[in-house]
């Protein structure tokens, strides 16, 4: 497959289609069983590239109305990178609610802390986004937010 671009393209289309079919079926069943419930999908962050690499065609899910809230996993190295990603994500989300998810505990920079997390949240707010998520709530994040504390009381 690696040496045959046509076969690779067919495989990628099959994977995207299979995952989108699953998302479509889940959305249909959730809406039938619990009308009014909002469906949120946590997704990889690059709307075009990740449709090919991890088969998450989340911009299509948004266009089709399969999800109400899209939450890209935006672990950015800095605020400039985050701004670039949001500039790609906003049009891909269309009329769906975009709420980026930040992963401070998995950040490669060991000096990444509460100030940097707040800066990233500020970028989302400046972009007009209604909210955000924080994942991997662990001891590293607790130390970031409450210096001197190893574990919550």
mmCIF file of C-alpha atoms in Angstrom, residues 13-127:
data_model
loop_
_atom_site.group_PDB
_atom_site.id
_atom_site.type_symbol
_atom_site.label_atom_id
_atom_site.label_comp_id
_atom_site.label_asym_id
_atom_site.label_seq_id
_atom_site.Cartn_x
_atom_site.Cartn_y
_atom_site.Cartn_z
ATOM 1 C CA UNK A 13 -11.253 6.572 2.235
ATOM 2 C CA UNK A 14 -12.490 3.228 3.570
ATOM 3 C CA UNK A 15 -11.154 3.996 7.084
ATOM 4 C CA UNK A 16 -12.656 7.511 7.116
ATOM 5 C CA UNK A 17 -15.955 6.182 5.821
ATOM 6 C CA UNK A 18 -16.081 3.397 8.407
ATOM 7 C CA UNK A 19 -15.400 5.744 11.323
ATOM 8 C CA UNK A 20 -17.839 8.345 9.987
ATOM 9 C CA UNK A 21 -20.488 5.621 9.633
ATOM 10 C CA UNK A 22 -19.954 4.716 13.285
ATOM 11 C CA UNK A 23 -20.231 8.363 14.365
ATOM 12 C CA UNK A 24 -23.379 8.701 12.238
ATOM 13 C CA UNK A 25 -24.961 5.609 13.825
ATOM 14 C CA UNK A 26 -24.069 6.720 17.368
ATOM 15 C CA UNK A 27 -25.527 10.195 16.684
ATOM 16 C CA UNK A 28 -28.718 8.664 15.281
ATOM 17 C CA UNK A 29 -29.194 6.385 18.287
ATOM 18 C CA UNK A 30 -28.348 9.028 20.890
ATOM 19 C CA UNK A 31 -30.769 11.511 19.317
ATOM 20 C CA UNK A 32 -33.501 8.869 19.179
ATOM 21 C CA UNK A 33 -33.019 7.827 22.811
ATOM 22 C CA UNK A 34 -32.227 11.225 24.325
ATOM 23 C CA UNK A 35 -33.449 14.116 22.201
ATOM 24 C CA UNK A 36 -31.772 17.358 23.113
ATOM 25 C CA UNK A 37 -28.580 15.751 24.402
ATOM 26 C CA UNK A 38 -25.500 17.435 22.969
ATOM 27 C CA UNK A 39 -22.959 15.169 21.318
ATOM 28 C CA UNK A 40 -19.334 16.138 21.875
ATOM 29 C CA UNK A 41 -16.362 14.573 20.124
ATOM 30 C CA UNK A 42 -12.782 14.858 21.323
ATOM 31 C CA UNK A 43 -10.681 14.715 18.197
ATOM 32 C CA UNK A 44 -7.139 15.046 16.980
ATOM 33 C CA UNK A 45 -6.362 18.642 16.201
ATOM 34 C CA UNK A 46 -5.662 18.939 12.482
ATOM 35 C CA UNK A 47 -8.930 18.862 10.521
ATOM 36 C CA UNK A 48 -7.410 17.974 7.134
ATOM 37 C CA UNK A 49 -4.314 15.991 8.028
ATOM 38 C CA UNK A 50 -5.957 13.859 10.693
ATOM 39 C CA UNK A 51 -8.684 12.819 8.281
ATOM 40 C CA UNK A 52 -5.895 11.041 6.410
ATOM 41 C CA UNK A 53 -3.649 9.877 9.247
ATOM 42 C CA UNK A 54 -6.126 8.794 11.935
ATOM 43 C CA UNK A 55 -9.273 8.700 9.774
ATOM 44 C CA UNK A 56 -11.113 11.306 11.864
ATOM 45 C CA UNK A 57 -12.920 13.376 9.251
ATOM 46 C CA UNK A 58 -14.362 15.606 11.937
ATOM 47 C CA UNK A 59 -14.981 18.535 9.629
ATOM 48 C CA UNK A 60 -17.381 16.252 7.723
ATOM 49 C CA UNK A 61 -19.026 15.260 11.022
ATOM 50 C CA UNK A 62 -19.563 18.955 11.732
ATOM 51 C CA UNK A 63 -20.934 19.710 8.246
ATOM 52 C CA UNK A 64 -23.304 16.748 8.504
ATOM 53 C CA UNK A 65 -24.470 17.811 11.977
ATOM 54 C CA UNK A 66 -23.392 14.536 13.589
ATOM 55 C CA UNK A 67 -21.768 16.339 16.513
ATOM 56 C CA UNK A 68 -22.784 19.473 18.373
ATOM 57 C CA UNK A 69 -19.490 20.223 20.070
ATOM 58 C CA UNK A 70 -16.058 19.514 18.640
ATOM 59 C CA UNK A 71 -13.102 19.436 21.024
ATOM 60 C CA UNK A 72 -9.727 19.221 19.305
ATOM 61 C CA UNK A 73 -6.874 18.059 21.513
ATOM 62 C CA UNK A 74 -4.807 21.235 21.233
ATOM 63 C CA UNK A 75 -1.517 20.512 22.908
ATOM 64 C CA UNK A 76 0.412 23.401 21.380
ATOM 65 C CA UNK A 77 4.055 24.246 21.944
ATOM 66 C CA UNK A 78 3.216 27.938 22.265
ATOM 67 C CA UNK A 79 0.407 30.447 21.760
ATOM 68 C CA UNK A 80 1.421 31.188 18.158
ATOM 69 C CA UNK A 81 1.052 27.523 17.245
ATOM 70 C CA UNK A 82 -2.308 27.440 19.031
ATOM 71 C CA UNK A 83 -3.505 30.506 17.091
ATOM 72 C CA UNK A 84 -2.535 28.785 13.824
ATOM 73 C CA UNK A 85 -4.408 25.619 14.809
ATOM 74 C CA UNK A 86 -7.533 27.525 15.854
ATOM 75 C CA UNK A 87 -7.445 29.389 12.532
ATOM 76 C CA UNK A 88 -7.691 25.990 10.792
ATOM 77 C CA UNK A 89 -10.191 24.524 13.245
ATOM 78 C CA UNK A 90 -12.766 27.329 13.318
ATOM 79 C CA UNK A 91 -13.786 27.038 9.653
ATOM 80 C CA UNK A 92 -13.660 23.219 9.863
ATOM 81 C CA UNK A 93 -16.096 23.309 12.797
ATOM 82 C CA UNK A 94 -18.525 25.442 10.814
ATOM 83 C CA UNK A 95 -21.609 26.190 12.889
ATOM 84 C CA UNK A 96 -20.716 23.595 15.534
ATOM 85 C CA UNK A 97 -19.400 24.683 18.945
ATOM 86 C CA UNK A 98 -15.597 24.565 19.050
ATOM 87 C CA UNK A 99 -14.045 24.048 22.490
ATOM 88 C CA UNK A 100 -10.349 23.218 22.398
ATOM 89 C CA UNK A 101 -8.969 20.790 24.943
ATOM 90 C CA UNK A 102 -5.611 21.551 26.514
ATOM 91 C CA UNK A 103 -3.196 18.906 27.780
ATOM 92 C CA UNK A 104 -0.789 20.683 30.095
ATOM 93 C CA UNK A 105 0.317 17.518 31.878
ATOM 94 C CA UNK A 106 1.573 15.950 28.677
ATOM 95 C CA UNK A 107 3.344 19.077 27.461
ATOM 96 C CA UNK A 108 6.923 18.363 26.366
ATOM 97 C CA UNK A 109 8.281 21.485 28.063
ATOM 98 C CA UNK A 110 8.791 20.663 31.771
ATOM 99 C CA UNK A 111 8.556 24.392 32.551
ATOM 100 C CA UNK A 112 5.063 24.625 31.050
ATOM 101 C CA UNK A 113 2.893 25.711 33.947
ATOM 102 C CA UNK A 114 -0.215 27.564 35.043
ATOM 103 C CA UNK A 115 0.819 30.820 33.349
ATOM 104 C CA UNK A 116 1.274 29.072 29.989
ATOM 105 C CA UNK A 117 -2.034 27.232 30.409
ATOM 106 C CA UNK A 118 -3.776 30.529 31.160
ATOM 107 C CA UNK A 119 -2.121 32.066 28.080
ATOM 108 C CA UNK A 120 -3.532 29.253 25.935
ATOM 109 C CA UNK A 121 -6.988 29.672 27.463
ATOM 110 C CA UNK A 122 -6.685 33.392 26.677
ATOM 111 C CA UNK A 123 -5.958 32.619 23.019
ATOM 112 C CA UNK A 124 -9.187 30.637 22.814
ATOM 113 C CA UNK A 125 -11.148 33.409 24.485
ATOM 114 C CA UNK A 126 -9.629 36.023 22.154
ATOM 115 C CA UNK A 127 -10.728 33.831 19.233
#
